PDB file of C-alpha atoms in Angstrom:
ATOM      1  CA  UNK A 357     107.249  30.610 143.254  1.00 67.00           C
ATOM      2  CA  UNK A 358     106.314  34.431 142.808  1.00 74.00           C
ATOM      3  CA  UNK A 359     108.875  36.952 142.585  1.00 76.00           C
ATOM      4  CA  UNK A 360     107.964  39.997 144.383  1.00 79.00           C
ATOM      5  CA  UNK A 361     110.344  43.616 143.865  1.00 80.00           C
ATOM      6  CA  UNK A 362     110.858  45.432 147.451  1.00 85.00           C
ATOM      7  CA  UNK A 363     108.738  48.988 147.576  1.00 85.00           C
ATOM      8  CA  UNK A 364     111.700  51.081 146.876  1.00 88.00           C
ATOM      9  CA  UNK A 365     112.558  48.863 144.164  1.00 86.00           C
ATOM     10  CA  UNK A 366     109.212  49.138 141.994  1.00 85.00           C
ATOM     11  CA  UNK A 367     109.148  52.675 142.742  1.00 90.00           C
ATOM     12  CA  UNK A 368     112.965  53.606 141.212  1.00 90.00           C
ATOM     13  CA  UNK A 369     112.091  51.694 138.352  1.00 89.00           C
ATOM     14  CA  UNK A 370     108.520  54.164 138.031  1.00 91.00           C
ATOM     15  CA  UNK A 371     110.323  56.811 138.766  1.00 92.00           C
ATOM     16  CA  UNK A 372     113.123  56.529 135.762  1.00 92.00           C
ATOM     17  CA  UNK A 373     110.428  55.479 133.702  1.00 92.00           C
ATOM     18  CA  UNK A 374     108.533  59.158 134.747  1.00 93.00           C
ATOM     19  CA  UNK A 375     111.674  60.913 134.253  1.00 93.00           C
ATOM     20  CA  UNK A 376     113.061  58.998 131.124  1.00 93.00           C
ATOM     21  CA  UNK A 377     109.863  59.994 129.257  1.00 93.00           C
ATOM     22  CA  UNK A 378     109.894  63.638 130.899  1.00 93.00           C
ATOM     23  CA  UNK A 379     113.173  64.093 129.254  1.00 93.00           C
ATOM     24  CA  UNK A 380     112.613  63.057 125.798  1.00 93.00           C
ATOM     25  CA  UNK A 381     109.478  64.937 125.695  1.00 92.00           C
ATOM     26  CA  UNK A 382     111.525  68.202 126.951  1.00 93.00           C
ATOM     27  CA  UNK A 383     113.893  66.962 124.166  1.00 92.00           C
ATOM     28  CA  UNK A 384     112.260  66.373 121.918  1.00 92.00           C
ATOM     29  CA  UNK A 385     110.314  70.143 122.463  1.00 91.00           C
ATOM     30  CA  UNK A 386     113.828  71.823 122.515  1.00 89.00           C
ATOM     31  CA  UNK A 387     115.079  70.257 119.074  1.00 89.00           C
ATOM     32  CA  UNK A 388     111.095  70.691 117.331  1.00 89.00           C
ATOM     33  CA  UNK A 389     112.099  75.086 118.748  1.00 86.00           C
ATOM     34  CA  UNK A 390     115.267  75.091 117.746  1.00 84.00           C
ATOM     35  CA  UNK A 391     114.536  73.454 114.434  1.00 83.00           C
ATOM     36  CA  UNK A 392     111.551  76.584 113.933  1.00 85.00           C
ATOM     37  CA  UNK A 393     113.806  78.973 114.802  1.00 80.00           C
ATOM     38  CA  UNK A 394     116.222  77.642 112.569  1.00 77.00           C
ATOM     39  CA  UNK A 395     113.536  77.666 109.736  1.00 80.00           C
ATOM     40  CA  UNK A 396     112.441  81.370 110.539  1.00 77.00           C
ATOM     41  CA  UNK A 397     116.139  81.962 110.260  1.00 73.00           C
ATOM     42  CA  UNK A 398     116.391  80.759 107.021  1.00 71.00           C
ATOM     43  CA  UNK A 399     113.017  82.202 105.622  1.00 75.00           C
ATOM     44  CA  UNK A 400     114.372  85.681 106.883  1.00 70.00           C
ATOM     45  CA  UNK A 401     117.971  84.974 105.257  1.00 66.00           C
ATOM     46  CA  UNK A 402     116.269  83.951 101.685  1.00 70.00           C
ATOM     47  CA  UNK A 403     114.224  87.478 101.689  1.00 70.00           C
ATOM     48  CA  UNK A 404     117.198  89.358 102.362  1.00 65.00           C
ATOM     49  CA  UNK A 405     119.205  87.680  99.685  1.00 64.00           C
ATOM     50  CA  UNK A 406     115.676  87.766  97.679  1.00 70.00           C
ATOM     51  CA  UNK A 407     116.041  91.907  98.522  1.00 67.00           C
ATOM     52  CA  UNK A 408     119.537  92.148  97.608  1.00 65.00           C
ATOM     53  CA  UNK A 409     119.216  90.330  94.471  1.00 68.00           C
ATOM     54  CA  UNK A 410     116.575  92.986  93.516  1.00 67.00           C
ATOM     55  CA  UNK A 411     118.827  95.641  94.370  1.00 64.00           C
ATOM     56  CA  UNK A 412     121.740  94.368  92.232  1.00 65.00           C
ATOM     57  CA  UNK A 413     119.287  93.760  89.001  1.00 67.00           C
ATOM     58  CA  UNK A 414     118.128  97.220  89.676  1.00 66.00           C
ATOM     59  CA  UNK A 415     121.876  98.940  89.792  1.00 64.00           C
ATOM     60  CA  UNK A 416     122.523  97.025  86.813  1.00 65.00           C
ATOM     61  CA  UNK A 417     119.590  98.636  84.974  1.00 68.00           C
ATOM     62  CA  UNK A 418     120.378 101.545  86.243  1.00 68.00           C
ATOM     63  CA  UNK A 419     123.903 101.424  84.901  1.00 67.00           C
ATOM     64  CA  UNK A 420     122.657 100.228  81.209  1.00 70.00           C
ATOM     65  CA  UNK A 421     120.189 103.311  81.187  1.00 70.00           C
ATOM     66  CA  UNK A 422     122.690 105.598  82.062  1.00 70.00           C
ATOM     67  CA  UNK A 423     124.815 104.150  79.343  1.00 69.00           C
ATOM     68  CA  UNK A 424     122.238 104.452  77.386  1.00 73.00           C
ATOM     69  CA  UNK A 425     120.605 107.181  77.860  1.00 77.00           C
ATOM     70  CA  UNK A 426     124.107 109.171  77.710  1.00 75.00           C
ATOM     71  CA  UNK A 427     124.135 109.870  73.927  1.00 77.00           C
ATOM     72  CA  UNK A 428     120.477 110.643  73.436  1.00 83.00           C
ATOM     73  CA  UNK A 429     121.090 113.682  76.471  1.00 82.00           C
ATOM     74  CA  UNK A 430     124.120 114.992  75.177  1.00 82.00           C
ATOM     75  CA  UNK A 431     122.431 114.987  71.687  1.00 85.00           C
ATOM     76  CA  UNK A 432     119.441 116.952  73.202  1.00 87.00           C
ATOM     77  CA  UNK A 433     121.520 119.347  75.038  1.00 85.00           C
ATOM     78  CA  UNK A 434     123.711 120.640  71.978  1.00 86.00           C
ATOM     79  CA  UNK A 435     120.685 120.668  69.497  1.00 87.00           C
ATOM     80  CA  UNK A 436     119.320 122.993  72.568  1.00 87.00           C
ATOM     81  CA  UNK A 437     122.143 125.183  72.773  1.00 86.00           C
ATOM     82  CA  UNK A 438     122.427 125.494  68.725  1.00 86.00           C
ATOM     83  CA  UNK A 439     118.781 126.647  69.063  1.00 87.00           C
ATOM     84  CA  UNK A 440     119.271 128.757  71.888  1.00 86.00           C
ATOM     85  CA  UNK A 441     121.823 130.574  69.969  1.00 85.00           C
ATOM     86  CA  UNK A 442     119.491 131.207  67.108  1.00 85.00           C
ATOM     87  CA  UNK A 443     115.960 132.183  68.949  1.00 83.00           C
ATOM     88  CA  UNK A 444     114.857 135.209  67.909  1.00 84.00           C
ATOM     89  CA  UNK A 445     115.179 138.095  70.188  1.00 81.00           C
ATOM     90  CA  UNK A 446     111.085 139.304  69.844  1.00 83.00           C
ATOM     91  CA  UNK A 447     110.668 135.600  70.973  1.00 83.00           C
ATOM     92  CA  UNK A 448     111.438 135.735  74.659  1.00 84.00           C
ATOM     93  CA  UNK A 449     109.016 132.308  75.305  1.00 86.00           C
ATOM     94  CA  UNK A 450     110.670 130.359  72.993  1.00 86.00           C
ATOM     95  CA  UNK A 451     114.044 131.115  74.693  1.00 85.00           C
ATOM     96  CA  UNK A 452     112.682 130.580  78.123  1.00 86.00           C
ATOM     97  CA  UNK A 453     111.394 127.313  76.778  1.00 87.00           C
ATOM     98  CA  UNK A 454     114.633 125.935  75.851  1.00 87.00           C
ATOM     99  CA  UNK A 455     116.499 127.472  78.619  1.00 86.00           C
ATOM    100  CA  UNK A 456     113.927 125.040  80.959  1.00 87.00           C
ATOM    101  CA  UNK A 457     114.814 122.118  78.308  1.00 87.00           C
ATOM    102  CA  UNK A 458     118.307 122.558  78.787  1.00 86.00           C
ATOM    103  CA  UNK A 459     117.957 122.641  82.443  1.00 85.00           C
ATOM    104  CA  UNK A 460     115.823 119.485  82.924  1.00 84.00           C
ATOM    105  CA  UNK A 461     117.864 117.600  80.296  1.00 84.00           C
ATOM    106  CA  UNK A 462     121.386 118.395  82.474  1.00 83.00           C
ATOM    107  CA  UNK A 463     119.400 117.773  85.361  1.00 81.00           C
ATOM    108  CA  UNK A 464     118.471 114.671  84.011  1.00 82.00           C
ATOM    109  CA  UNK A 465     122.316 114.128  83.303  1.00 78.00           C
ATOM    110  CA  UNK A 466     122.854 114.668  86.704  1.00 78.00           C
ATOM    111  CA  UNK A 467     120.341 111.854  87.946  1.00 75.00           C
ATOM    112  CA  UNK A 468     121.816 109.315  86.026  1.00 74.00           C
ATOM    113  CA  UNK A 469     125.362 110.660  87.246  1.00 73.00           C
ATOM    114  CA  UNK A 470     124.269 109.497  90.905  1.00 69.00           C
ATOM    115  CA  UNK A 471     122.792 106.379  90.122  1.00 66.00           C
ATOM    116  CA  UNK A 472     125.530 105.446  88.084  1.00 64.00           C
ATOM    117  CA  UNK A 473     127.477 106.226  91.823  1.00 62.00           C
ATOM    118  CA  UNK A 474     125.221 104.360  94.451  1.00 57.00           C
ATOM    119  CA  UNK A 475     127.283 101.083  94.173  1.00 52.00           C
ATOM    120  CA  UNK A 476     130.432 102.167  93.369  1.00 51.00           C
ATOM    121  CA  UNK A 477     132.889 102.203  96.531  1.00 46.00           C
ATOM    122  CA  UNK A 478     135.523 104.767  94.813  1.00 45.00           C
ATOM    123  CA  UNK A 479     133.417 107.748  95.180  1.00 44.00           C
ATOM    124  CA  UNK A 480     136.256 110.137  95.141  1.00 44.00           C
ATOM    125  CA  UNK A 481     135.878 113.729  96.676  1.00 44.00           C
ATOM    126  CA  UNK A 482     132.009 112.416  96.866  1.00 42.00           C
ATOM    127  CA  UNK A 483     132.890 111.438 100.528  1.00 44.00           C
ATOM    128  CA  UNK A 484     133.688 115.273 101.979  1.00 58.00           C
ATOM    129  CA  UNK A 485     131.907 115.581 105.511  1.00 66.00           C
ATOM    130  CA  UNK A 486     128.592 117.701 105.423  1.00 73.00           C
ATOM    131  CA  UNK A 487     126.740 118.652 108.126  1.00 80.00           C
ATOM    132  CA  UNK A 488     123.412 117.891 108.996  1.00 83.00           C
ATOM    133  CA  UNK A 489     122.052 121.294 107.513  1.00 83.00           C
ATOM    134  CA  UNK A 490     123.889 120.714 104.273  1.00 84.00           C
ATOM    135  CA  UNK A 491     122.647 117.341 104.007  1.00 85.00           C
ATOM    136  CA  UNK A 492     118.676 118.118 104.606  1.00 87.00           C
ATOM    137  CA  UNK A 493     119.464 121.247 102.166  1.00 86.00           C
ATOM    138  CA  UNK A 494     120.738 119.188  99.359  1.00 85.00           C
ATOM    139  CA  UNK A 495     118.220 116.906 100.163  1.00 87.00           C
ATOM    140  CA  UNK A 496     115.085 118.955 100.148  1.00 88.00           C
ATOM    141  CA  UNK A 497     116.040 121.680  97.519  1.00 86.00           C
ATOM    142  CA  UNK A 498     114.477 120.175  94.391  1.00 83.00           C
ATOM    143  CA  UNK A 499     111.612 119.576  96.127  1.00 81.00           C
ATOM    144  CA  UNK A 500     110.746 123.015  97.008  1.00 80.00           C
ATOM    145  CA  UNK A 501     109.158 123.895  93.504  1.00 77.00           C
ATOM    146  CA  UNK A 502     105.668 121.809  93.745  1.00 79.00           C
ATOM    147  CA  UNK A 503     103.767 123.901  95.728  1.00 81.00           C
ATOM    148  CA  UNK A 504     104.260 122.438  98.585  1.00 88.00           C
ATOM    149  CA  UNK A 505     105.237 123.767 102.071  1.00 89.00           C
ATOM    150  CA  UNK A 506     108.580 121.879 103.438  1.00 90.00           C
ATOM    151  CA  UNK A 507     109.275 122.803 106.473  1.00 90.00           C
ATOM    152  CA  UNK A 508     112.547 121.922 108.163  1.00 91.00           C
ATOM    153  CA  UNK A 509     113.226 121.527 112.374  1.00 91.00           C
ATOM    154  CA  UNK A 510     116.738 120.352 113.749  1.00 90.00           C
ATOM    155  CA  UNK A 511     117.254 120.030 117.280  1.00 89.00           C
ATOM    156  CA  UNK A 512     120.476 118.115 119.106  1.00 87.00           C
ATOM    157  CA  UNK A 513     123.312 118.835 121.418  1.00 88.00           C
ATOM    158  CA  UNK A 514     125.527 121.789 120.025  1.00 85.00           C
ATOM    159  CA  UNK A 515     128.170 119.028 118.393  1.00 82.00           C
ATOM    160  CA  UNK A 516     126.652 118.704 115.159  1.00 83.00           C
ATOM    161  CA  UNK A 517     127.294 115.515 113.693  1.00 82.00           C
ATOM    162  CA  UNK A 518     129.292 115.729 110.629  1.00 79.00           C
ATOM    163  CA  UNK A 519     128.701 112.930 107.741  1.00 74.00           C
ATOM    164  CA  UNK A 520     130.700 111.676 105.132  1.00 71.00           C
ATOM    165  CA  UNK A 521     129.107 112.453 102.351  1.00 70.00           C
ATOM    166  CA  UNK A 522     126.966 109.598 100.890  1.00 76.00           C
ATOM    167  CA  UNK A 523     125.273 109.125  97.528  1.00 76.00           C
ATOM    168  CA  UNK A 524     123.455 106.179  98.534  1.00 78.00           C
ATOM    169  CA  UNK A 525     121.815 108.069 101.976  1.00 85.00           C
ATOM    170  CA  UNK A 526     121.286 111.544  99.661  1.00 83.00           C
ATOM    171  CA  UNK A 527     119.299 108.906  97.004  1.00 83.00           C
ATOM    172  CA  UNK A 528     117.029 107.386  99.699  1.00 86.00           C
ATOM    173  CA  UNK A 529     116.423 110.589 101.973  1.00 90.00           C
ATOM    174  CA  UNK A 530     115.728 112.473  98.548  1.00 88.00           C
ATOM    175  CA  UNK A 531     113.445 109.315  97.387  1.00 87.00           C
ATOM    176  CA  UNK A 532     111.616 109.333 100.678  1.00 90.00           C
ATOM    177  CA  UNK A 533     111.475 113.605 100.720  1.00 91.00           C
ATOM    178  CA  UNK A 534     109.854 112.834  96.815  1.00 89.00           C
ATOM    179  CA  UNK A 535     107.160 110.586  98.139  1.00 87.00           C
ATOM    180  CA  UNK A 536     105.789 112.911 100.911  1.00 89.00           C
ATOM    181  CA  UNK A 537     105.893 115.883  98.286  1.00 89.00           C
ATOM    182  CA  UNK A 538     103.842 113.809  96.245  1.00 87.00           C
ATOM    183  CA  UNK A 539     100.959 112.882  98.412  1.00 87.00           C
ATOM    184  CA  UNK A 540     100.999 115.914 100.852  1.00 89.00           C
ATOM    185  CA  UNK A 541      98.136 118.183 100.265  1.00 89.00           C
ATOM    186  CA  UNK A 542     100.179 121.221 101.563  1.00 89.00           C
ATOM    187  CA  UNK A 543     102.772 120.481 104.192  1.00 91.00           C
ATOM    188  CA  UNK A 544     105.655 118.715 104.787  1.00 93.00           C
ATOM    189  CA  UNK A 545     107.588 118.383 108.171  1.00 92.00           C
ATOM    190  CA  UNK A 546     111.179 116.834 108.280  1.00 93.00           C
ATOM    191  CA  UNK A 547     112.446 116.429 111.933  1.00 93.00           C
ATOM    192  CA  UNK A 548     116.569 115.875 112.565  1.00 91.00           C
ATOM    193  CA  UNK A 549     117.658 115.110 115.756  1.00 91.00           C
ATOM    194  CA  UNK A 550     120.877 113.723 117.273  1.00 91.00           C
ATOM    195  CA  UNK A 551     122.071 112.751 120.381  1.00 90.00           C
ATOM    196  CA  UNK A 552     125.491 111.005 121.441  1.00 87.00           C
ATOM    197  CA  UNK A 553     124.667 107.814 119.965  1.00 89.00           C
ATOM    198  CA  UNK A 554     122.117 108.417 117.695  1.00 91.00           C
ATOM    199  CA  UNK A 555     120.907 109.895 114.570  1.00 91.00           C
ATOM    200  CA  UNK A 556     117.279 110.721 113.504  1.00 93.00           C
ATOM    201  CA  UNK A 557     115.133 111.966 111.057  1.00 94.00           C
ATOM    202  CA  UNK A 558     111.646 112.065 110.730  1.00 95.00           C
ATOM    203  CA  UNK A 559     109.953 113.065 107.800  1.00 94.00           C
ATOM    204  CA  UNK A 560     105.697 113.337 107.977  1.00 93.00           C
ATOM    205  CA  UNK A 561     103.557 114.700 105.671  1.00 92.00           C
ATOM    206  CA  UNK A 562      99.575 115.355 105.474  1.00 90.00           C
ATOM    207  CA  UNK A 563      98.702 113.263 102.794  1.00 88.00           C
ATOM    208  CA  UNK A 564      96.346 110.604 102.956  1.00 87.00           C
ATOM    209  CA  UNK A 565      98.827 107.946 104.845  1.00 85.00           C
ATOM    210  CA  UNK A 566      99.785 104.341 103.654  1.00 83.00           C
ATOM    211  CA  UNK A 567      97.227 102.016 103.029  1.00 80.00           C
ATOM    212  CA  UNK A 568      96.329  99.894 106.448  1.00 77.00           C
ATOM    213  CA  UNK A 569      96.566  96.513 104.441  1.00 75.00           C
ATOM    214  CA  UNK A 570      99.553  96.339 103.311  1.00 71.00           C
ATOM    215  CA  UNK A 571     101.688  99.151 106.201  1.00 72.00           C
ATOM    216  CA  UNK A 572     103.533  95.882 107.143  1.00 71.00           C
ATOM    217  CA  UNK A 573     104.871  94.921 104.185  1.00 68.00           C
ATOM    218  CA  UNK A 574     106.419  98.256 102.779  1.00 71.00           C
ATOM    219  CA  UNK A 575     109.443  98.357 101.269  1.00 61.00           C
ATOM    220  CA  UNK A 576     109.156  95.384  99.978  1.00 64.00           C
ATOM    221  CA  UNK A 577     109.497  96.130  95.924  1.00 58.00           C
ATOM    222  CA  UNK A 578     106.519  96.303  93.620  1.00 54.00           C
ATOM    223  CA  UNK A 579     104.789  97.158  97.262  1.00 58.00           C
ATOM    224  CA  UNK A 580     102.299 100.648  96.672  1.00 59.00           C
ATOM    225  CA  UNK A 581     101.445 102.427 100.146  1.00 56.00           C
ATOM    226  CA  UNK A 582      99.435 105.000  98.640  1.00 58.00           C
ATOM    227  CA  UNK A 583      97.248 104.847  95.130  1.00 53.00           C
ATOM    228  CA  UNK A 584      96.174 108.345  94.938  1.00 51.00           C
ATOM    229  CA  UNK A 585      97.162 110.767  92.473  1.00 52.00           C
ATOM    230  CA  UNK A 586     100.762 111.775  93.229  1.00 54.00           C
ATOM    231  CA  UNK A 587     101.917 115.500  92.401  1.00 49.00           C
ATOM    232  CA  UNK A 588     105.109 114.889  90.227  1.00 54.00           C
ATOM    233  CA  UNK A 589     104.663 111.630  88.800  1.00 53.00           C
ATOM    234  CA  UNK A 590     101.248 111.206  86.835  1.00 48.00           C
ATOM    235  CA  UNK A 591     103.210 108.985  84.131  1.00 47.00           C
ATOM    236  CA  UNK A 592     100.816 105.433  83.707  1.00 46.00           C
ATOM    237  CA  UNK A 593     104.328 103.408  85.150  1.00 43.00           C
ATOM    238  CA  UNK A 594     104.538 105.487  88.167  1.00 46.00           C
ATOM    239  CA  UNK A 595     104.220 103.874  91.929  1.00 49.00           C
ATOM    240  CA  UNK A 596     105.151 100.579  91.175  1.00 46.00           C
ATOM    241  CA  UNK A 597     106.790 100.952  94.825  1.00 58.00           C
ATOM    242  CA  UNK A 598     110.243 100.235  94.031  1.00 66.00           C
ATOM    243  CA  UNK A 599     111.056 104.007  95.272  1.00 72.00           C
ATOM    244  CA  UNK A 600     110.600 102.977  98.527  1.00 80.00           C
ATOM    245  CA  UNK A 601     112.242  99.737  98.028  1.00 78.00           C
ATOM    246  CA  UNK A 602     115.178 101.231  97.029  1.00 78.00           C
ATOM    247  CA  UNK A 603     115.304 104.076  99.435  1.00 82.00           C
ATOM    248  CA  UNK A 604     115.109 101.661 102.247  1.00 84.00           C
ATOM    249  CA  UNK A 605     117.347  99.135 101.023  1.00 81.00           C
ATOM    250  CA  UNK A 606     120.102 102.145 100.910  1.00 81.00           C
ATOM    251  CA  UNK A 607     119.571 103.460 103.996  1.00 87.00           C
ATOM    252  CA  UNK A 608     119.593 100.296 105.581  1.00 85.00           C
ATOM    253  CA  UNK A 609     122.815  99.579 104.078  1.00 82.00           C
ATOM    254  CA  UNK A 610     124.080 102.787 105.353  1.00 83.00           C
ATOM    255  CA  UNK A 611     123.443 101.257 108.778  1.00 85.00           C
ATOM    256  CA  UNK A 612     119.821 102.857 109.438  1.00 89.00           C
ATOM    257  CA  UNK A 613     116.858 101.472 110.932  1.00 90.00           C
ATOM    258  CA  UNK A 614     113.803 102.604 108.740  1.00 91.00           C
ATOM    259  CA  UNK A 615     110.142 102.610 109.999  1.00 90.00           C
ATOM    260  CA  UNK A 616     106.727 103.050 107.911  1.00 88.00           C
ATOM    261  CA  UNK A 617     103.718 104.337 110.261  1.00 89.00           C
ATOM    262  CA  UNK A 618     100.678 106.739 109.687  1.00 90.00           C
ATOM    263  CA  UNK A 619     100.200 109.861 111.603  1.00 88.00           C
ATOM    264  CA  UNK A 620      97.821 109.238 114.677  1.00 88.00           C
ATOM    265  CA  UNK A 621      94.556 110.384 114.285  1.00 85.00           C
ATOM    266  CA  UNK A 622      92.783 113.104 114.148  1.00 85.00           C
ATOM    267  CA  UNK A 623      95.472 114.237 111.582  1.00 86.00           C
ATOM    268  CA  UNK A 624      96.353 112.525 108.417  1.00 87.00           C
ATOM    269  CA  UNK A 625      99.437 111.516 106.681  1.00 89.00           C
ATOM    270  CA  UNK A 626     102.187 109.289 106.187  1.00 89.00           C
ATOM    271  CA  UNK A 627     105.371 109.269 108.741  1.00 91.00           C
ATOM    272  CA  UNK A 628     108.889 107.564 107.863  1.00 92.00           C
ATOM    273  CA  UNK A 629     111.554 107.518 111.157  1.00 94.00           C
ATOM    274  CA  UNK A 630     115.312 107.070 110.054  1.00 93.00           C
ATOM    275  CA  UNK A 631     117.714 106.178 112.551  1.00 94.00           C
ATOM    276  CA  UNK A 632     120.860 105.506 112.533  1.00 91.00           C
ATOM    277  CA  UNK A 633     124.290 104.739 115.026  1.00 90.00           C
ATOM    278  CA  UNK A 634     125.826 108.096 115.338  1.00 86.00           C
ATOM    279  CA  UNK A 635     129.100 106.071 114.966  1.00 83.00           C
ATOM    280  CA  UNK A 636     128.082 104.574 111.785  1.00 80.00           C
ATOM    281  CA  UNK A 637     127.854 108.280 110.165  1.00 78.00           C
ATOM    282  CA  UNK A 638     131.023 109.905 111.338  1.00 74.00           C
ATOM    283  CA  UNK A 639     133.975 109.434 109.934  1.00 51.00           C
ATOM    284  CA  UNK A 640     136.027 110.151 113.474  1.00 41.00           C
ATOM    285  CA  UNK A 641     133.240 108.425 115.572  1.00 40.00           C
ATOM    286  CA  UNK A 642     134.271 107.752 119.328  1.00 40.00           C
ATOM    287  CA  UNK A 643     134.425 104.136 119.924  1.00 39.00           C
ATOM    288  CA  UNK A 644     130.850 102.481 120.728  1.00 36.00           C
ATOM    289  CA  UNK A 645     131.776 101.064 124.601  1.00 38.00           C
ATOM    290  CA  UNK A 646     132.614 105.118 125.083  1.00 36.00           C
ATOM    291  CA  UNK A 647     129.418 105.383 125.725  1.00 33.00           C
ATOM    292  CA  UNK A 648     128.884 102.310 127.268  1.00 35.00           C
ATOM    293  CA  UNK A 649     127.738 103.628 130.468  1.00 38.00           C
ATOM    294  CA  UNK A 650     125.134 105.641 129.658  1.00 37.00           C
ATOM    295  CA  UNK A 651     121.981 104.576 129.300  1.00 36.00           C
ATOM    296  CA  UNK A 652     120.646 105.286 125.062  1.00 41.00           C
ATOM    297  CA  UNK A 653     117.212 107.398 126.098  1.00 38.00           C
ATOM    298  CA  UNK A 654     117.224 108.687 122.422  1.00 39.00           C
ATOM    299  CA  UNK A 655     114.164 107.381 120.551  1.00 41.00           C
ATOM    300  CA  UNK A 656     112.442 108.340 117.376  1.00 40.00           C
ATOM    301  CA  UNK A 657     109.541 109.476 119.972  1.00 44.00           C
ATOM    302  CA  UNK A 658     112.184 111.552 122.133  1.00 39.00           C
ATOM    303  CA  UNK A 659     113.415 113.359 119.561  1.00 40.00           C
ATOM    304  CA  UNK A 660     110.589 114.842 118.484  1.00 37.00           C
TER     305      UNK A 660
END
């Protein structure tokens, strides 16, 4: 005797076969995504910790060498003032010479003073508010003495934003103001803009640019954009490109978004957009759904 299934029978039984095997192949395709996202996840986890372990062997060092270096500065700058108070007066160079020594040895004091600061949270009467003017000003004024046009535009709504004063954002905009004034062949344009939400500077120089190879990965340390000579730091150890892995690290920790591009051609040059929440800079920032409402037209491109 042969045992025949009805129609509708045979066909169910295709059917959850159809289905059964459409579902654990959807299945299985949702777990195999999930488990690469979850993998991309954790790659992108282990370079920040990889980045922030950087970061803390690098404030460490910095905190030994300004231990260090401490005693050997203060010895330099009272041998300097003993001689200063002994130059003869028919020797006018000599005294202008150690005037300059004294001056680069406190300023030298005065670097290791704020690196000493970048980690520490107790920063004192460090965190005053500043404007936006006083902060490209402190920012820029070293920089001024290499020859080198720097050339400053602000442009915003007539509320100002006021910041609380920062050593860690002063270190990286200063880092990042260095590294144009080295590689610029004359000019250098820094661009702050604000809006209700947001915060921007641009800073562009006409240097050369960053290398096309490797534009994707700067910031990352012991990363070099740019190989050509550089104006202020000639010394054999120089652009090891951990000044731009610090200086982004910083601002990034500050709450800032930080971009690496090259000027569009014709022109030529490197151009680094900062950008941060408003909110995340003021100290009495309005709440963020305040300006929930409005659409957030302010770009890096807008500003400009």
């Amino acid at each position: 005797m042969q045992l025949h299934f009805p129609l509708l029978y045979r066909t169910g039984v295709w059917t959850s076969l159809v289905l059964s095997a459409a579902f654990v192949g959807l299945y299985a395709a949702r777990v195999s995504d999930e488990a690469r996202l979850l993998s991309t996840a954790l790659a992108a986890t282990e370079l920040v910790l990889e980045r922030e372990q950087h970061l803390s062997a690098l404030d460490g060092l910095a905190a030994a060498a300004a231990h260090e270096l401490g005693t050997p500065l203060a010895t330099i700058a009272l041998v300097t003032k003993e001689l200063q108070k002994s130059v003869p007066e028919n020797a006018p160079a000599l005294a202008d010479d150690l005037a300059l020594l004294a001056q680069e040895a406190l300023r030298c004091r005065e670097i290791l003073r704020k690196l000493v600061s970048l980690g520490s949270e107790d920063t004192g009467g460090l965190l005053d508010q500043h404007s936006m003017e006083t902060l490209i000003q402190e920012v820029v004024e070293p920089h001024r003495a290499f020859g080198v046009d720097v050339e400053v535009v602000k442009s915003g709504p007539p509320d100002e934003p006021a910041f609380m004063r920062n050593p860690a954002i002063v270190y990286g905009l200063g880092n990042l103001v260095e590294n144009a004034v080295d590689f610029a062949h004359s000019k250098v344009r820094i661009e702050a803009s604000w809006s209700r939400n947001l915060v921007v500077v641009v800073i562009e120089d006409d240097g050369p640019g960053f290398s096309q190879h490797i534009l994707n990965r700067l910031g990352d340390p012991y990363v070099s954009g740019r190989s050509t000579i550089r104006r202020t730091k000639t010394e054999p150890g120089a652009g090891l490109g951990l000044g731009l892995f610090i200086a982004k690290t910083l601002l990034e920790r500050s709450g800032a978004t930080v971009t690496t591009a090259n000027v569009p051609p014709p022109k030529t040059g490197a151009k680094v957009t900062i950008v941060w929440p408003r909110s995340a800079l003021e100290r009495n920032a309005a709440p963020a759904d305040a300006w929930a409402g409005e659409e957030q037209t302010a770009s890096p491109d807008a500003q400009q």
